[in-house]
Amino acid sequence: MKQKELSVWLRVTAIIIGIFLVLACIFLAPTSGREAEESVPGSYWWTVISLYITAVIAFLALGNAYLIFTDIGRDRSFTRINALRLRRISILAAADAAIYLIIFGVLAVIGSLNPVGLLIRGAIALFCAGASAASAALSHLTVKAADIQADNDLTI
Amino acid sequence: MGIRINLDVMMAKRKISLTELASRVGITAANLSVLKTGKAKAIRFSTLEALCRELKCQPGDILEYSQEDELHGKEI
């Protein structure tokens, strides 16, 4: 796959993920809130707000990823800016993992969620933690690659 | 850095322009300009060989080590 085609494909994928996130915010967050309200009265809004916070964090990470995908198409993959964006994605993913773990812990302690819900939240937290670790490693590798490319570009 | 590039001196002696030398050596004028202004980080032996061939000189005529330049670079 050529670089430009890869960049287009990655950007389209990011947009599709963004659309799914928006749909999840519109439909799934209120549903989760209502489920939580049934178990623990008064918990609707904090459930929905905490899910919206994770969605905003995910959008920020997706935005950084979109910028990286754009740079790939411009043949500017290995730059310090992209390494910084990957570091941001790592931090944002870690924040999302932490929030989901907190939600998981609170709901597990008060016993208000069904096992499927707990499992889903645990899986999301695990996925975010994995994404955070991978992004941090990629950020480090991108810095090294950027330095090598800069040296190579200035080798006549 | 402590290595000074005296390419402009040799080009003036041989009365050859940047674009013409770049064309003969097989690199772009932009890259040759990077080399000439001392911004290059490294030079390939093949490039050095081509420069010496076209300018009819030795590598020492183009490259010069200066301890003062190295110290100045460290101070910066």
CSV table of C-alpha atoms in Angstrom, one decimal:
chain,number,residue,atom,x,y,z
A,1,MET,CA,0.0,0.0,0.0
A,2,LYS,CA,1.4,3.4,-1.0
A,3,GLN,CA,2.0,6.0,1.6
A,4,LYS,CA,-0.8,8.4,0.5
A,5,GLU,CA,-3.3,5.5,0.2
A,6,LEU,CA,-2.3,4.4,3.8
A,7,SER,CA,-2.8,7.9,5.0
A,8,VAL,CA,-6.2,8.2,3.5
A,9,TRP,CA,-7.3,4.8,4.8
A,10,LEU,CA,-6.0,5.7,8.3
A,11,ARG,CA,-7.9,9.0,8.3
A,12,VAL,CA,-11.1,7.4,7.1
A,13,THR,CA,-10.8,4.8,9.9
A,14,ALA,CA,-10.3,7.6,12.4
A,15,ILE,CA,-13.4,9.4,11.1
A,16,ILE,CA,-15.4,6.2,11.3
A,17,ILE,CA,-14.2,5.7,14.9
A,18,GLY,CA,-15.2,9.3,15.7
A,19,ILE,CA,-18.7,8.7,14.3
A,20,PHE,CA,-19.1,5.6,16.4
A,21,LEU,CA,-17.9,7.5,19.5
A,22,VAL,CA,-20.5,10.2,18.8
A,23,LEU,CA,-23.2,7.6,18.4
A,24,ALA,CA,-22.1,5.9,21.7
A,25,CYS,CA,-22.3,9.3,23.4
A,26,ILE,CA,-25.8,9.9,22.1
A,27,PHE,CA,-27.3,6.4,22.7
A,28,LEU,CA,-25.1,4.3,25.0
A,29,ALA,CA,-24.2,6.9,27.6
A,30,PRO,CA,-27.9,7.6,28.6
A,31,THR,CA,-28.7,3.9,28.5
A,32,SER,CA,-25.8,3.2,30.9
A,33,GLY,CA,-27.0,6.1,33.1
A,34,ARG,CA,-30.5,4.7,33.2
A,35,GLU,CA,-29.2,1.2,34.2
A,36,ALA,CA,-27.1,2.8,36.9
A,37,GLU,CA,-30.1,4.8,38.1
A,38,GLU,CA,-32.1,1.6,38.5
A,39,SER,CA,-29.4,0.1,40.8
A,40,VAL,CA,-28.4,3.3,42.6
A,41,PRO,CA,-31.0,6.1,42.6
A,42,GLY,CA,-29.4,9.5,41.8
A,43,SER,CA,-26.4,8.0,39.9
A,44,TYR,CA,-27.7,8.8,36.4
A,45,TRP,CA,-25.9,12.1,35.9
A,46,TRP,CA,-22.5,11.1,37.4
A,47,THR,CA,-22.5,8.0,35.2
A,48,VAL,CA,-23.4,9.9,32.0
A,49,ILE,CA,-20.9,12.7,32.8
A,50,SER,CA,-18.1,10.3,33.6
A,51,LEU,CA,-18.7,8.5,30.3
A,52,TYR,CA,-18.8,11.8,28.4
A,53,ILE,CA,-15.5,12.7,30.0
A,54,THR,CA,-13.9,9.5,28.7
A,55,ALA,CA,-15.4,10.2,25.3
A,56,VAL,CA,-13.9,13.7,25.2
A,57,ILE,CA,-10.5,12.2,26.2
A,58,ALA,CA,-10.9,9.6,23.4
A,59,PHE,CA,-11.8,12.4,20.9
A,60,LEU,CA,-8.6,14.3,21.9
A,61,ALA,CA,-6.5,11.2,21.4
A,62,LEU,CA,-8.3,10.6,18.0
A,63,GLY,CA,-7.5,14.1,17.0
A,64,ASN,CA,-3.8,13.7,17.7
A,65,ALA,CA,-3.9,10.4,15.8
A,66,TYR,CA,-5.6,12.1,12.8
A,67,LEU,CA,-2.8,14.6,12.7
A,68,ILE,CA,-0.2,11.8,12.7
A,69,PHE,CA,-2.1,10.1,9.8
A,70,THR,CA,-2.1,13.3,7.9
A,71,ASP,CA,1.7,13.7,8.3
A,72,ILE,CA,2.2,10.1,7.1
A,73,GLY,CA,0.6,11.2,3.8
A,74,ARG,CA,3.0,14.2,3.6
A,75,ASP,CA,6.0,11.9,4.1
A,76,ARG,CA,6.7,13.5,7.5
A,77,SER,CA,6.2,10.4,9.6
A,78,PHE,CA,9.3,10.6,11.7
A,79,THR,CA,9.2,14.0,13.3
A,80,ARG,CA,9.5,15.1,16.9
A,81,ILE,CA,6.0,16.6,16.7
A,82,ASN,CA,4.6,13.2,15.9
A,83,ALA,CA,6.6,11.7,18.8
A,84,LEU,CA,5.0,14.4,21.1
A,85,ARG,CA,1.5,13.6,19.7
A,86,LEU,CA,2.1,9.9,20.5
A,87,ARG,CA,3.1,10.8,24.0
A,88,ARG,CA,-0.1,12.8,24.3
A,89,ILE,CA,-2.1,9.8,23.1
A,90,SER,CA,-0.4,7.7,25.7
A,91,ILE,CA,-1.2,10.1,28.5
A,92,LEU,CA,-4.9,10.4,27.3
A,93,ALA,CA,-5.3,6.6,27.0
A,94,ALA,CA,-3.9,6.2,30.5
A,95,ALA,CA,-6.3,8.8,31.8
A,96,ASP,CA,-9.2,6.9,30.2
A,97,ALA,CA,-8.0,3.7,31.6
A,98,ALA,CA,-7.8,5.3,35.1
A,99,ILE,CA,-11.4,6.7,34.8
A,100,TYR,CA,-12.8,3.4,33.6
A,101,LEU,CA,-11.0,1.6,36.5
A,102,ILE,CA,-12.5,4.0,39.0
A,103,ILE,CA,-16.0,3.5,37.5
A,104,PHE,CA,-15.4,-0.2,37.5
A,105,GLY,CA,-14.3,-0.2,41.1
A,106,VAL,CA,-17.1,2.0,42.4
A,107,LEU,CA,-19.8,0.1,40.6
A,108,ALA,CA,-18.3,-3.2,41.7
A,109,VAL,CA,-18.1,-2.1,45.3
A,110,ILE,CA,-21.7,-0.9,45.4
A,111,GLY,CA,-22.8,-4.0,43.4
A,112,SER,CA,-24.9,-2.0,41.0
A,113,LEU,CA,-23.8,-3.5,37.7
A,114,ASN,CA,-24.5,-6.7,36.0
A,115,PRO,CA,-21.5,-9.0,35.3
A,116,VAL,CA,-21.6,-8.1,31.6
A,117,GLY,CA,-21.4,-4.4,32.3
A,118,LEU,CA,-18.5,-4.9,34.6
A,119,LEU,CA,-16.7,-7.1,32.1
A,120,ILE,CA,-17.1,-4.5,29.4
A,121,ARG,CA,-15.8,-1.7,31.5
A,122,GLY,CA,-12.9,-3.9,32.6
A,123,ALA,CA,-12.1,-4.8,29.0
A,124,ILE,CA,-12.2,-1.1,28.0
A,125,ALA,CA,-9.8,-0.2,30.8
A,126,LEU,CA,-7.5,-2.9,29.8
A,127,PHE,CA,-7.6,-1.8,26.2
A,128,CYS,CA,-6.8,1.8,27.1
A,129,ALA,CA,-3.9,0.7,29.3
A,130,GLY,CA,-2.5,-1.4,26.4
A,131,ALA,CA,-2.9,1.5,24.0
A,132,SER,CA,-1.2,3.8,26.5
A,133,ALA,CA,1.8,1.5,26.8
A,134,ALA,CA,2.0,1.0,23.0
A,135,SER,CA,1.8,4.7,22.3
A,136,ALA,CA,4.5,5.5,24.8
A,137,ALA,CA,6.8,2.9,23.2
A,138,LEU,CA,6.0,4.2,19.7
A,139,SER,CA,6.7,7.8,20.9
A,140,HIS,CA,10.2,6.8,22.0
A,141,LEU,CA,10.9,5.0,18.8
A,142,THR,CA,9.6,7.9,16.7
A,143,VAL,CA,12.0,10.3,18.5
A,144,LYS,CA,15.0,8.0,17.7
A,145,ALA,CA,13.8,7.6,14.1
A,146,ALA,CA,13.4,11.4,13.8
A,147,ASP,CA,17.0,12.0,15.0
A,148,ILE,CA,18.3,9.3,12.5
A,149,GLN,CA,16.3,10.9,9.7
A,150,ALA,CA,17.6,14.4,10.5
A,151,ASP,CA,21.2,13.1,10.5
A,152,ASN,CA,20.5,11.3,7.2
A,153,ASP,CA,18.9,14.4,5.6
A,154,LEU,CA,22.0,16.4,6.5
A,155,THR,CA,24.4,13.8,5.1
A,156,ILE,CA,25.6,14.9,1.7
B,1,MET,CA,31.7,21.8,14.7
B,2,GLY,CA,35.5,21.7,14.4
B,3,ILE,CA,35.6,20.8,10.7
B,4,ARG,CA,35.4,23.8,8.4
B,5,ILE,CA,34.3,23.4,4.7
B,6,ASN,CA,36.4,25.5,2.4
B,7,LEU,CA,34.3,24.6,-0.7
B,8,ASP,CA,33.6,28.3,-1.6
B,9,VAL,CA,37.4,28.9,-1.7
B,10,MET,CA,38.0,26.0,-4.1
B,11,MET,CA,35.0,26.9,-6.2
B,12,ALA,CA,36.3,30.5,-6.6
B,13,LYS,CA,39.8,29.1,-7.5
B,14,ARG,CA,38.3,26.8,-10.2
B,15,LYS,CA,35.8,29.5,-11.2
B,16,ILE,CA,32.8,27.1,-11.1
B,17,SER,CA,29.3,28.0,-10.0
B,18,LEU,CA,27.3,26.1,-7.3
B,19,THR,CA,24.7,24.8,-9.8
B,20,GLU,CA,27.3,23.6,-12.3
B,21,LEU,CA,29.4,21.8,-9.6
B,22,ALA,CA,26.3,20.2,-8.1
B,23,SER,CA,25.3,19.0,-11.6
B,24,ARG,CA,28.8,17.5,-12.2
B,25,VAL,CA,29.0,15.9,-8.7
B,26,GLY,CA,25.5,14.5,-9.0
B,27,ILE,CA,23.8,16.1,-6.0
B,28,THR,CA,21.2,18.9,-5.8
B,29,ALA,CA,22.2,22.5,-5.6
B,30,ALA,CA,20.4,22.7,-2.3
B,31,ASN,CA,22.4,19.9,-0.8
B,32,LEU,CA,25.6,21.4,-2.1
B,33,SER,CA,24.6,24.7,-0.5
B,34,VAL,CA,24.0,22.9,2.8
B,35,LEU,CA,27.5,21.5,2.6
B,36,LYS,CA,29.0,24.9,1.6
B,37,THR,CA,27.4,26.7,4.4
B,38,GLY,CA,28.7,24.2,7.0
B,39,LYS,CA,25.2,22.9,8.0
B,40,ALA,CA,25.8,19.4,6.9
B,41,LYS,CA,26.3,16.8,9.6
B,42,ALA,CA,28.2,14.3,7.4
B,43,ILE,CA,29.6,13.7,4.0
B,44,ARG,CA,29.7,10.5,2.1
B,45,PHE,CA,33.1,9.4,0.7
B,46,SER,CA,31.5,9.1,-2.8
B,47,THR,CA,30.5,12.8,-2.6
B,48,LEU,CA,33.9,13.8,-1.3
B,49,GLU,CA,35.5,11.8,-4.1
B,50,ALA,CA,33.3,13.5,-6.8
B,51,LEU,CA,34.1,16.9,-5.4
B,52,CYS,CA,37.8,16.3,-5.4
B,53,ARG,CA,37.6,15.0,-8.9
B,54,GLU,CA,35.7,18.0,-10.3
B,55,LEU,CA,37.6,20.6,-8.3
B,56,LYS,CA,40.9,18.8,-9.0
B,57,CYS,CA,42.0,19.0,-5.4
B,58,GLN,CA,42.7,16.9,-2.3
B,59,PRO,CA,40.2,16.3,0.6
B,60,GLY,CA,42.4,18.5,2.8
B,61,ASP,CA,41.8,21.4,0.4
B,62,ILE,CA,38.0,21.2,1.1
B,63,LEU,CA,38.0,20.0,4.8
B,64,GLU,CA,39.9,21.8,7.5
B,65,TYR,CA,40.0,21.0,11.2
B,66,SER,CA,40.1,23.9,13.5
B,67,GLN,CA,40.3,23.6,17.3
B,68,GLU,CA,39.1,27.2,17.7
B,69,ASP,CA,35.9,26.3,15.8
B,70,GLU,CA,35.4,23.3,18.0
B,71,LEU,CA,35.8,25.3,21.2
B,72,HIS,CA,33.5,28.0,19.8
B,73,GLY,CA,30.9,25.3,19.0
B,74,LYS,CA,31.1,24.0,22.6
B,75,GLU,CA,30.7,27.4,24.0
B,76,ILE,CA,27.5,27.9,22.0
